[in-house]
Amino acid sequence: MKHSPDDRTSDEKVKYLKLLSRDFPNRDSASTRIINLQAILNLPKGTEHFLSDVHGEDESFFHVLKNGSGVIKTKIEKTFKGELTSSGMRKLATLVYYPEETLEYRLKNENSEEFYEINLLRLIRLTKVVTEKYTRMEIRKALPKEFVYIIEELLYEYGQADDRYYNEIIRTIIELDRAGAFIVVLAEVIQRFAVAHLHIIGDIYDRGNGAHIIMDRLESYHSLDIQWGNHDILWMAAASGSLASIASAIRISLRYGSIATLEEGYGISLRPLSIFAYEYYSGDPCPKFMPKANPANHTFTEKERDEISKMQKAIAMIQFKLEAQIVLRNPQWGMQNRAILDKVDLEKGVVEIEGVEYKLNDTNMNTLSKTEPFQLNSDEEDVMRQLQKSFMKSEKLQRHTRMLYNRGAVYACYNNNLLYHGCIPMDENGEFLPIKLDENSYRGKELLDKCDFYSRKGFFSKDAKKREFGQDIMWFLWAGKNSPLFGKEKMTTFESYFIDDKSTSVEPKNWYYEFRDEEKSCIKILSEFGLSGNARIVNGHVPVKVKKGESPIKAGGKLIVIDGGFSRAYQGVTGIAGYTLIYNSEGMALVSHGPFISTEDSIKNGTDIAVSTEVIENYKERILVKQSDVGKKLSEEIYDLKELLFMYREGIIKEK
């Protein structure tokens, strides 16, 4: 990039470079940085790991995160082929995944000195292989300060120095009782460098108990982006103070008996709701509101089931009222038909939906007013204000939500791949569907950008009206007609509870899900986002029904569906435990996962999630960092640093 002399010395340019000089105060520091960045540009591109639809299943998620969807196992096989048995490789992999737990378990029955010596050497060798794409400076930055010198000696002297020198370091580590600590650090380094960047394509939250635990881990993850799923945006809206979203988040947690995230994770007490529910539904067994079986949960007592069912019914009725208020104050969405409570006739025991009358299976709606069906009564208002305060005062929930905003968005373009959770809404002709969000209609990329814009207003805006409308848009993204995160015509929650006729509970998908199988449609979508060539779409949200012969690779390889299948509820439908994606310097591969048993079983028996890999693309030559998005940013930094060097040489900026 060339500039005229005037450009190089403009006031604005000098001002920017003076700021840069704070980090690089002289020619030596700037030159060192340039040399390091130039070296990075010529290394192979780091491994990208794509996960989706975690649904709060923390144990399964952590295992896939630790094993890198088979990346670490592949590195072990590459390093120790012909040297270790398959059992030995499994044990080494388990040590890498769960170092502290494995040490505690295995040292009960094995000679500690021999175990330490063998495994320290193996981990050093594996670390060398895993970190081959990184500069020494990058590795040094990731190491705990107290371990830097010794680990660098072990890494860079292995195979180079006299064996006596090397073995003496190992023996000294063992004698000083530091071997366990070194093993833990090496295992963490291997996990850290096996994957350069993580993509979470939506739905961290949902029916599992561990969304808050997952978010805690993601907060400290070294390189990450998130594309919001419809369940994520629901919790983000709830954290923003949206009453309808708070009600929905609580109802779903109660429906699946997964209240740990609410109560233990975020310190949100359901006591006000419980008191209210017993007051209004004390004699109601609420059979349709019993918590659904969840394998991750303990068995509920009869008393607990009764309490949960009453709370779920109470919050569901509140939800239906609050949602009706949203759709009625946003008529531009064309969702007035989702305001249902005014069409309920309790005396006749029926409800009218879209002009058709259906029999209700439950007419005990104690909080429903004939004259004001969409208004909360005073007790409901009191409960919701208490819950709203709890959501907005939860320090951890607010911190997690800010992280979702800071590291997330509706979509991302990364290394010529387009990532989004739900869909790009389309009509029956395969054209981008215009959706009237505000006074204007938007479609394609513009629609997603506008949804992102309003979602941020819903959390950050100090203007009450803008904040409320932003929260309404977030609710629309959760459950709105043809929303890009939801991707369906309607969410039939009322029907699934109160009407036995299953035809009323059908949620028709947007036309996108028909057209995404066609290559021309995917090329059209990619072009809309400025991507071409070997660009691909990576999509989540809808489980791939492998049992029925469905393939996750669609449109001639232009679109890949990676619903992670972490939720056990879907595994019976899909036939597997979902897909993840690996994209490294050598190509792209789709990884199919078997069910995860447990962390305990992995530690005791060396079991891993069974995976099978399907290569999507293999490159003749490895992709280098300079060919990636990261490389473009580094090249820009190099350019700026060279400009700073020019300023130092010319005396325009003083060195320090």
XYZ file of C-alpha atoms in Angstrom:
656
model
C 0.000 0.000 0.000
C 1.538 3.295 -1.114
C 0.802 6.751 0.195
C 1.997 10.183 -0.811
C 4.462 11.917 1.551
C 1.645 14.249 2.618
C -0.509 11.269 3.661
C 2.319 9.814 5.733
C 2.803 12.994 7.742
C -0.801 14.178 8.036
C -1.903 15.335 11.486
C -4.350 12.443 11.812
C -1.719 9.876 10.820
C 0.878 11.299 13.207
C -1.681 11.345 16.012
C -2.486 7.656 15.452
C 1.180 6.662 15.264
C 1.954 8.555 18.467
C -0.631 6.359 20.167
C 1.022 3.283 18.636
C 4.409 4.501 19.906
C 3.219 3.982 23.485
C 3.434 0.225 22.870
C 6.539 0.443 20.670
C 8.534 3.420 22.008
C 11.628 3.013 19.812
C 12.949 1.463 16.613
C 14.191 -1.663 18.350
C 10.787 -2.567 19.817
C 8.939 -1.779 16.570
C 11.431 -3.785 14.501
C 11.220 -6.767 16.848
C 7.444 -6.757 16.547
C 7.609 -6.579 12.739
C 10.039 -9.513 12.604
C 7.783 -11.588 14.877
C 4.641 -10.775 12.880
C 6.394 -11.529 9.602
C 7.384 -14.930 10.974
C 3.794 -15.643 12.028
C 2.493 -14.759 8.536
C 4.548 -17.566 7.031
C 3.402 -20.269 9.433
C 0.534 -22.669 8.586
C -2.935 -21.362 9.438
C -4.155 -22.429 12.866
C -6.967 -24.932 13.392
C -10.521 -23.590 13.610
C -13.050 -25.603 15.613
C -16.779 -25.136 14.914
C -19.407 -26.164 17.492
C -23.135 -25.514 17.619
C -26.264 -26.126 19.698
C -24.617 -26.903 23.012
C -27.965 -26.545 24.863
C -26.415 -26.246 28.314
C -24.830 -29.725 28.257
C -21.583 -28.776 29.977
C -19.970 -32.219 30.401
C -20.321 -33.197 26.735
C -19.282 -29.728 25.611
C -16.152 -29.677 27.764
C -15.091 -33.078 26.498
C -15.385 -31.997 22.854
C -13.577 -28.763 23.722
C -10.778 -30.710 25.409
C -10.336 -33.262 22.622
C -10.719 -30.712 19.820
C -13.171 -33.018 17.994
C -10.434 -35.606 17.610
C -7.593 -33.176 16.803
C -5.570 -34.176 19.869
C -6.167 -37.877 19.274
C -4.897 -37.445 15.699
C -1.764 -35.674 16.993
C -1.152 -38.528 19.456
C -1.485 -41.111 16.680
C 0.887 -39.098 14.484
C 3.470 -38.812 17.263
C 3.328 -42.314 18.764
C 2.284 -44.547 15.857
C 4.026 -47.927 16.142
C 5.265 -47.031 19.605
C 2.135 -47.065 21.774
C -0.753 -49.511 21.711
C -4.270 -48.186 21.144
C -4.819 -48.554 24.895
C -1.679 -46.549 25.614
C -2.814 -43.804 23.254
C -6.219 -43.654 24.944
C -4.591 -43.320 28.353
C -2.339 -40.530 27.117
C -5.314 -38.740 25.561
C -7.234 -38.962 28.843
C -4.235 -37.508 30.676
C -4.297 -34.554 28.271
C -8.068 -34.040 28.601
C -8.324 -34.455 32.395
C -4.801 -34.139 33.848
C -5.628 -33.492 37.512
C -8.357 -36.121 37.761
C -6.288 -38.697 35.849
C -3.251 -38.151 38.080
C -5.363 -38.663 41.179
C -6.933 -41.848 39.800
C -3.879 -43.525 38.245
C -1.332 -42.773 40.951
C -3.380 -44.858 43.373
C -2.196 -47.983 41.548
C 0.974 -47.000 39.657
C 4.556 -46.197 40.644
C 4.600 -42.417 40.732
C 8.251 -41.878 39.733
C 8.013 -44.176 36.710
C 4.624 -42.754 35.727
C 5.913 -39.182 35.921
C 9.085 -39.849 33.940
C 7.297 -41.692 31.116
C 4.434 -39.234 30.809
C 6.473 -36.045 31.116
C 8.566 -37.212 28.161
C 5.478 -38.156 26.159
C 3.754 -34.859 26.859
C 6.866 -32.896 25.877
C 6.975 -34.732 22.546
C 3.260 -34.165 21.983
C 3.577 -30.481 22.892
C 6.318 -30.059 20.278
C 4.025 -31.508 17.600
C 0.968 -29.484 18.640
C 2.874 -26.176 18.803
C 4.697 -26.528 15.484
C 2.428 -23.867 13.885
C 3.342 -21.250 16.478
C 6.322 -19.003 17.173
C 8.246 -19.272 20.425
C 6.903 -15.885 21.453
C 3.288 -17.040 21.049
C 3.981 -20.152 23.111
C 5.814 -18.167 25.787
C 2.848 -15.810 26.201
C 0.535 -18.758 26.873
C 2.746 -20.357 29.537
C 2.426 -19.561 33.256
C 5.405 -17.341 34.138
C 6.816 -19.714 36.731
C 6.996 -22.556 34.175
C 8.321 -20.656 31.138
C 12.056 -21.297 31.481
C 11.918 -25.020 32.238
C 9.229 -25.829 29.662
C 11.157 -23.935 26.976
C 14.267 -25.922 27.889
C 12.302 -29.158 27.667
C 10.642 -28.216 24.370
C 13.577 -26.838 22.462
C 16.372 -29.004 23.822
C 14.567 -32.316 23.307
C 16.491 -34.269 20.681
C 19.116 -31.517 20.534
C 20.940 -31.512 23.851
C 22.866 -34.234 25.622
C 20.420 -36.821 26.997
C 22.045 -36.507 30.430
C 21.191 -32.807 30.604
C 17.630 -33.424 29.490
C 17.022 -36.394 31.787
C 18.492 -34.475 34.712
C 15.844 -31.775 34.277
C 13.103 -34.438 34.318
C 14.564 -36.147 37.415
C 14.868 -32.845 39.267
C 11.246 -31.959 38.507
C 10.180 -35.329 39.966
C 12.462 -35.040 43.030
C 11.077 -31.586 43.831
C 7.536 -32.999 43.711
C 6.625 -30.689 40.807
C 5.931 -33.376 38.194
C 2.163 -33.266 38.686
C 2.074 -29.496 38.242
C 4.194 -29.735 35.078
C 1.931 -32.432 33.636
C -1.144 -30.266 34.245
C 0.493 -27.252 32.565
C 1.663 -29.291 29.564
C -1.814 -30.810 29.139
C -3.346 -27.331 29.197
C -0.779 -26.075 26.669
C -1.631 -28.978 24.347
C -5.357 -28.213 24.621
C -4.687 -24.506 24.089
C -2.584 -24.872 20.937
C -4.486 -27.770 19.360
C -7.178 -25.239 18.401
C -6.330 -21.689 17.323
C -9.879 -20.335 17.186
C -13.298 -21.517 18.336
C -16.627 -20.736 16.662
C -19.834 -21.315 18.674
C -22.699 -21.167 16.177
C -25.470 -20.598 18.635
C -27.592 -21.988 21.443
C -25.296 -22.210 24.420
C -28.487 -21.980 26.492
C -31.593 -24.199 26.533
C -32.636 -27.311 28.438
C -29.312 -28.412 29.955
C -28.271 -27.520 33.496
C -24.823 -26.123 32.733
C -25.091 -23.061 30.472
C -23.577 -20.845 33.182
C -20.656 -23.264 33.595
C -20.042 -23.231 29.838
C -20.137 -19.433 29.805
C -17.595 -19.313 32.638
C -15.207 -21.371 30.511
C -15.813 -19.388 27.329
C -15.023 -16.134 29.145
C -11.402 -17.229 29.429
C -11.099 -18.976 26.059
C -8.121 -17.630 24.127
C -9.797 -16.940 20.752
C -13.535 -17.154 20.194
C -16.550 -15.830 18.343
C -20.235 -16.593 18.905
C -23.171 -16.417 16.533
C -26.266 -15.950 18.665
C -28.853 -18.705 18.659
C -32.524 -18.154 19.423
C -32.068 -19.535 22.955
C -29.084 -17.243 23.526
C -31.003 -14.153 22.431
C -33.844 -15.144 24.767
C -31.495 -15.112 27.766
C -29.835 -11.918 26.555
C -33.261 -10.265 26.369
C -34.119 -11.599 29.826
C -30.875 -10.160 31.206
C -31.845 -6.855 29.568
C -35.068 -6.814 31.586
C -37.611 -7.982 28.976
C -40.503 -9.370 31.032
C -41.789 -11.683 28.284
C -38.301 -13.116 27.786
C -37.805 -13.578 31.525
C -41.080 -15.521 31.652
C -40.076 -17.686 28.660
C -36.598 -18.448 30.016
C -38.067 -19.506 33.364
C -40.848 -21.569 31.757
C -38.371 -23.528 29.600
C -36.134 -24.176 32.615
C -39.117 -25.510 34.562
C -40.413 -27.534 31.603
C -37.173 -29.516 31.439
C -36.497 -29.465 35.170
C -33.276 -27.587 34.499
C -33.261 -24.867 37.120
C -29.591 -25.104 38.137
C -28.572 -22.329 35.736
C -31.232 -20.033 37.210
C -30.788 -20.755 40.903
C -27.244 -22.058 41.384
C -25.607 -20.326 38.435
C -27.208 -16.906 38.525
C -28.654 -16.754 42.035
C -32.208 -16.133 40.798
C -34.727 -17.290 43.391
C -37.992 -18.793 42.154
C -39.530 -18.488 45.615
C -41.833 -15.558 44.678
C -43.162 -17.568 41.736
C -43.626 -20.675 43.886
C -45.685 -18.775 46.482
C -47.793 -17.198 43.737
C -48.336 -20.533 41.943
C -49.562 -22.303 45.108
C -51.936 -19.450 45.839
C -53.596 -19.648 42.406
C -53.231 -23.344 41.512
C -53.239 -25.126 44.893
C -55.943 -27.606 43.881
C -54.765 -28.039 40.292
C -52.549 -31.085 39.544
C -51.366 -29.321 36.331
C -50.777 -32.620 34.466
C -49.725 -30.938 31.202
C -47.046 -28.963 33.032
C -45.123 -31.786 34.677
C -41.358 -31.461 34.044
C -40.128 -33.506 31.110
C -37.625 -36.271 31.756
C -34.054 -35.046 31.515
C -31.276 -37.687 31.841
C -28.927 -35.095 33.314
C -31.255 -34.339 36.229
C -31.831 -36.200 39.454
C -35.235 -37.819 39.838
C -37.684 -35.331 41.291
C -39.741 -36.166 44.347
C -43.521 -36.040 43.990
C -43.544 -32.793 45.957
C -40.922 -31.232 43.670
C -42.803 -32.313 40.552
C -45.984 -30.787 41.939
C -44.223 -27.506 42.731
C -42.528 -27.309 39.325
C -45.760 -28.062 37.455
C -47.643 -25.303 39.280
C -44.846 -22.788 38.738
C -44.620 -23.722 35.076
C -48.345 -23.205 34.521
C -48.319 -19.906 36.378
C -45.371 -18.517 34.404
C -46.783 -19.847 31.106
C -49.974 -17.827 31.587
C -47.884 -14.758 32.394
C -45.779 -15.409 29.280
C -48.823 -15.590 26.985
C -50.080 -12.244 28.285
C -46.728 -10.487 27.938
C -46.102 -11.890 24.458
C -49.523 -10.670 23.334
C -48.582 -7.191 24.516
C -45.414 -7.305 22.371
C -47.115 -8.436 19.151
C -49.961 -5.940 19.591
C -47.596 -3.004 20.019
C -45.667 -4.191 16.939
C -48.417 -4.735 14.326
C -45.842 -4.399 11.517
C -44.720 -7.981 12.251
C -48.112 -9.401 11.271
C -48.229 -11.628 14.358
C -51.551 -10.549 15.853
C -52.755 -14.153 15.512
C -50.310 -15.114 18.278
C -52.334 -13.062 20.780
C -54.577 -15.970 21.748
C -55.963 -15.420 25.241
C -58.765 -13.101 24.089
C -60.108 -15.995 22.003
C -60.380 -18.375 24.960
C -63.946 -19.210 26.086
C -63.631 -20.955 29.440
C -67.387 -21.517 29.796
C -67.544 -23.425 26.507
C -64.081 -24.917 27.067
C -62.800 -23.876 23.650
C -60.300 -21.554 21.985
C -60.422 -20.096 18.490
C -57.155 -20.179 16.557
C -56.990 -18.697 13.071
C -60.768 -19.005 12.667
C -61.027 -22.608 13.873
C -62.473 -23.619 17.245
C -60.589 -26.233 19.298
C -61.466 -27.970 22.565
C -59.280 -27.010 25.523
C -57.826 -29.854 27.598
C -57.589 -27.545 30.627
C -59.936 -24.708 31.592
C -58.382 -23.852 34.948
C -56.922 -20.451 34.039
C -57.365 -18.616 37.313
C -55.430 -15.531 36.276
C -57.272 -14.931 32.982
C -59.539 -11.887 32.918
C -62.497 -11.802 30.525
C -62.300 -8.044 30.126
C -58.503 -7.631 30.056
C -57.081 -10.988 28.899
C -53.613 -9.595 28.134
C -53.116 -7.687 31.376
C -51.207 -9.090 34.347
C -53.105 -8.954 37.601
C -51.479 -7.174 40.540
C -49.990 -10.393 41.955
C -48.500 -11.338 38.581
C -47.032 -7.867 38.226
C -45.450 -8.137 41.661
C -43.899 -11.533 40.867
C -42.520 -10.306 37.539
C -40.985 -7.176 39.063
C -39.201 -9.317 41.650
C -37.945 -11.696 38.954
C -36.923 -8.815 36.689
C -34.896 -7.313 39.530
C -33.185 -10.676 40.131
C -32.256 -11.055 36.455
C -30.917 -7.517 36.192
C -29.037 -7.654 39.514
C -27.351 -11.014 38.849
C -23.694 -10.041 38.448
C -22.762 -13.270 36.698
C -25.696 -13.192 34.267
C -24.951 -9.576 33.389
C -21.267 -10.405 32.886
C -22.080 -13.390 30.683
C -24.524 -11.309 28.647
C -21.915 -8.614 28.046
C -19.554 -11.325 26.859
C -22.189 -12.539 24.381
C -22.416 -9.002 23.020
C -18.667 -8.385 23.004
C -17.682 -11.656 21.364
C -20.880 -12.421 19.506
C -23.183 -11.224 16.736
C -26.068 -12.425 14.576
C -23.572 -13.718 11.991
C -19.865 -13.717 11.138
C -17.753 -13.868 7.992
C -14.483 -15.598 8.879
C -11.861 -16.937 6.480
C -14.320 -16.918 3.567
C -16.939 -18.856 5.527
C -20.349 -17.451 6.500
C -21.496 -18.494 9.967
C -25.024 -18.135 11.329
C -27.292 -20.125 13.601
C -30.740 -20.069 12.017
C -31.509 -18.956 8.486
C -31.588 -16.216 5.883
C -35.384 -15.871 5.500
C -36.633 -16.695 1.988
C -39.970 -16.759 0.190
C -41.513 -19.579 -1.850
C -39.502 -18.478 -4.914
C -36.147 -18.620 -3.161
C -35.859 -14.830 -2.968
C -34.804 -13.070 0.219
C -37.949 -12.470 2.258
C -38.587 -8.834 3.253
C -39.424 -8.507 6.939
C -40.878 -5.325 8.359
C -38.976 -4.913 11.610
C -39.801 -1.243 12.188
C -41.395 1.186 9.734
C -39.195 -0.310 7.012
C -38.696 -3.773 5.514
C -35.298 -5.477 5.375
C -34.005 -8.617 3.715
C -30.803 -10.648 3.431
C -27.685 -9.154 4.997
C -29.417 -5.866 5.761
C -32.026 -7.729 7.828
C -29.391 -9.485 9.925
C -27.424 -6.262 10.403
C -30.568 -4.461 11.572
C -31.448 -7.282 13.979
C -27.940 -7.063 15.430
C -28.226 -3.269 15.755
C -31.548 -3.361 17.605
C -30.438 -6.246 19.844
C -27.592 -4.102 21.140
C -29.982 -1.215 21.770
C -32.117 -3.545 23.876
C -29.281 -4.050 26.344
C -27.146 -0.919 26.136
C -29.477 1.988 25.307
C -30.282 4.497 28.060
C -33.339 5.704 26.137
C -36.369 3.844 27.558
C -38.275 3.635 24.250
C -35.252 2.492 22.229
C -34.390 -0.040 24.899
C -37.940 -1.431 24.957
C -38.092 -1.711 21.165
C -34.675 -3.385 21.123
C -35.952 -5.921 23.650
C -39.055 -6.472 21.519
C -36.789 -7.214 18.540
C -34.822 -9.667 20.670
C -38.064 -11.438 21.564
C -38.961 -11.411 17.838
C -35.624 -13.096 17.088
C -36.505 -15.746 19.682
C -40.002 -16.596 18.480
C -41.069 -14.212 15.714
C -42.580 -15.138 12.364
C -39.711 -16.048 9.982
C -37.122 -14.598 12.346
C -33.549 -15.299 11.134
C -32.721 -16.983 14.457
C -35.966 -18.967 14.841
C -36.707 -19.715 11.174
C -40.318 -20.808 11.574
C -43.759 -19.349 10.958
C -44.862 -19.542 14.587
C -43.990 -20.930 18.003
C -46.966 -22.972 19.199
C -46.353 -23.025 22.953
C -49.988 -22.364 23.927
C -51.256 -25.066 21.576
C -48.822 -27.698 22.867
C -50.059 -27.153 26.427
C -53.801 -26.623 26.019
C -54.915 -28.392 22.811
C -54.727 -32.154 22.273
C -55.102 -31.832 18.496
C -51.438 -32.156 17.457
C -52.048 -30.469 14.103
C -52.201 -27.143 15.945
C -48.672 -27.622 17.306
C -47.003 -27.828 13.893
C -44.399 -25.086 13.392
C -43.830 -24.687 9.626
C -40.219 -23.913 8.711
C -39.245 -20.966 6.544
C -38.660 -21.695 2.839
C -34.935 -21.293 3.457
C -34.819 -24.881 4.677
C -36.047 -26.069 1.280
C -33.739 -23.883 -0.782
C -30.563 -24.366 1.268
C -30.126 -27.765 -0.409
C -29.610 -26.009 -3.752
C -26.142 -24.799 -4.686
C -27.424 -21.714 -6.513
C -29.328 -20.583 -3.401
C -26.241 -20.919 -1.228
C -24.089 -19.073 -3.767
C -26.725 -16.326 -3.751
C -26.562 -16.081 0.048
C -22.756 -16.048 0.071
C -22.702 -13.346 -2.594
C -25.109 -11.269 -0.489
C -22.434 -11.249 2.225
C -19.585 -10.503 -0.195
C -18.160 -14.037 -0.263
C -17.232 -16.073 -3.329
C -14.854 -18.748 -4.612
C -14.609 -21.693 -2.228
C -16.762 -19.899 0.370
C -19.129 -22.001 2.488
C -22.035 -21.527 4.867
C -21.773 -23.142 8.303
C -25.241 -23.475 9.836
C -26.675 -24.829 13.102
C -30.141 -24.855 14.719
C -31.839 -27.835 13.043
C -30.645 -31.358 13.968
C -29.551 -33.524 11.041
C -31.750 -36.633 10.918
C -29.088 -39.148 9.953
C -31.493 -41.998 10.765
C -33.657 -40.881 7.854
C -30.721 -40.570 5.481
C -30.245 -36.802 5.760
C -26.742 -35.490 5.073
C -25.145 -32.530 6.872
C -23.295 -31.595 3.670
C -25.695 -29.788 1.372
C -25.732 -27.849 -1.900
C -22.682 -29.576 -3.334
C -20.649 -28.782 -0.225
C -21.606 -25.099 -0.149
C -23.506 -25.503 3.136
C -22.620 -27.598 6.165
C -25.017 -28.183 9.064
C -23.304 -28.798 12.386
C -26.009 -28.971 15.023
C -23.767 -30.365 17.733
C -26.336 -32.825 19.055
C -25.198 -32.162 22.619
C -28.797 -32.341 23.849
C -29.558 -35.980 24.614
C -33.222 -35.366 23.849
C -32.367 -35.033 20.151
C -29.995 -37.996 19.917
C -32.830 -40.492 19.541
C -34.170 -38.452 16.624
C -30.853 -37.871 14.851
C -29.278 -41.270 15.485
C -25.942 -39.688 16.475
C -24.659 -37.102 18.953
C -24.214 -34.450 16.308
C -21.523 -32.894 14.152
C -18.642 -30.495 14.562
C -16.276 -29.065 11.969
C -12.497 -28.753 11.787
C -10.799 -26.335 9.376
C -7.003 -26.275 9.385
C -4.134 -25.489 7.020
C -4.568 -28.814 5.214
C -8.323 -28.676 4.602
C -11.775 -29.008 6.106
C -13.295 -32.074 7.770
C -16.710 -32.873 9.224
C -16.622 -34.830 12.474
C -19.521 -37.089 13.509
C -19.810 -37.802 17.243
C -21.139 -40.705 19.250
C -22.814 -40.141 22.646
C -20.688 -39.036 25.600
C -20.938 -41.376 28.586
C -19.412 -39.342 31.419
C -16.236 -37.619 32.573
C -15.794 -40.279 35.253
C -15.930 -43.073 32.678
C -13.362 -41.273 30.519
C -10.933 -41.018 33.436
C -11.375 -44.577 34.703
C -11.639 -46.426 31.390
C -10.009 -44.069 28.892
C -13.232 -43.836 26.899
C -13.545 -41.035 24.389
C -16.444 -39.878 22.253
C -16.430 -42.114 19.192
C -15.816 -39.956 16.135
C -15.743 -40.516 12.411
C -14.303 -37.943 10.053
C -15.398 -37.039 6.543
C -12.955 -34.909 4.582
C -14.773 -32.093 2.786
C -11.721 -30.586 1.137
C -7.994 -31.321 1.042
C -5.534 -28.661 -0.096
C -2.506 -29.449 -2.250
C -0.526 -26.795 -0.407
C -1.036 -25.784 3.210
C -2.818 -22.479 3.823
C -0.555 -19.980 5.544
C -1.516 -17.395 8.141
C -0.947 -14.613 5.600
C -3.807 -16.049 3.499
C -6.270 -15.855 6.409
C -8.291 -13.052 8.015
C -5.834 -12.987 10.911
C -3.041 -12.574 8.372
C -4.755 -9.536 6.861
C -4.924 -7.881 10.273
C -1.289 -8.715 10.991
C -0.261 -7.296 7.603
C -2.072 -4.060 8.469
C -0.223 -3.954 11.792
C 3.101 -4.493 10.000
C 2.282 -1.621 7.642
C 1.514 0.697 10.576
C 4.704 -0.320 12.379
C 6.757 0.398 9.269
C 5.115 3.824 9.116
C 6.103 4.308 12.766
C 9.700 3.384 11.909
C 9.613 6.019 9.165
C 8.464 8.614 11.737
C 11.306 7.641 14.077
C 13.904 7.855 11.298
C 12.624 11.255 10.178
C 12.510 12.556 13.737
C 8.792 13.366 13.463
C 8.082 11.185 16.509
C 10.692 11.026 19.260
C 12.045 7.681 20.446
C 12.062 6.812 24.136
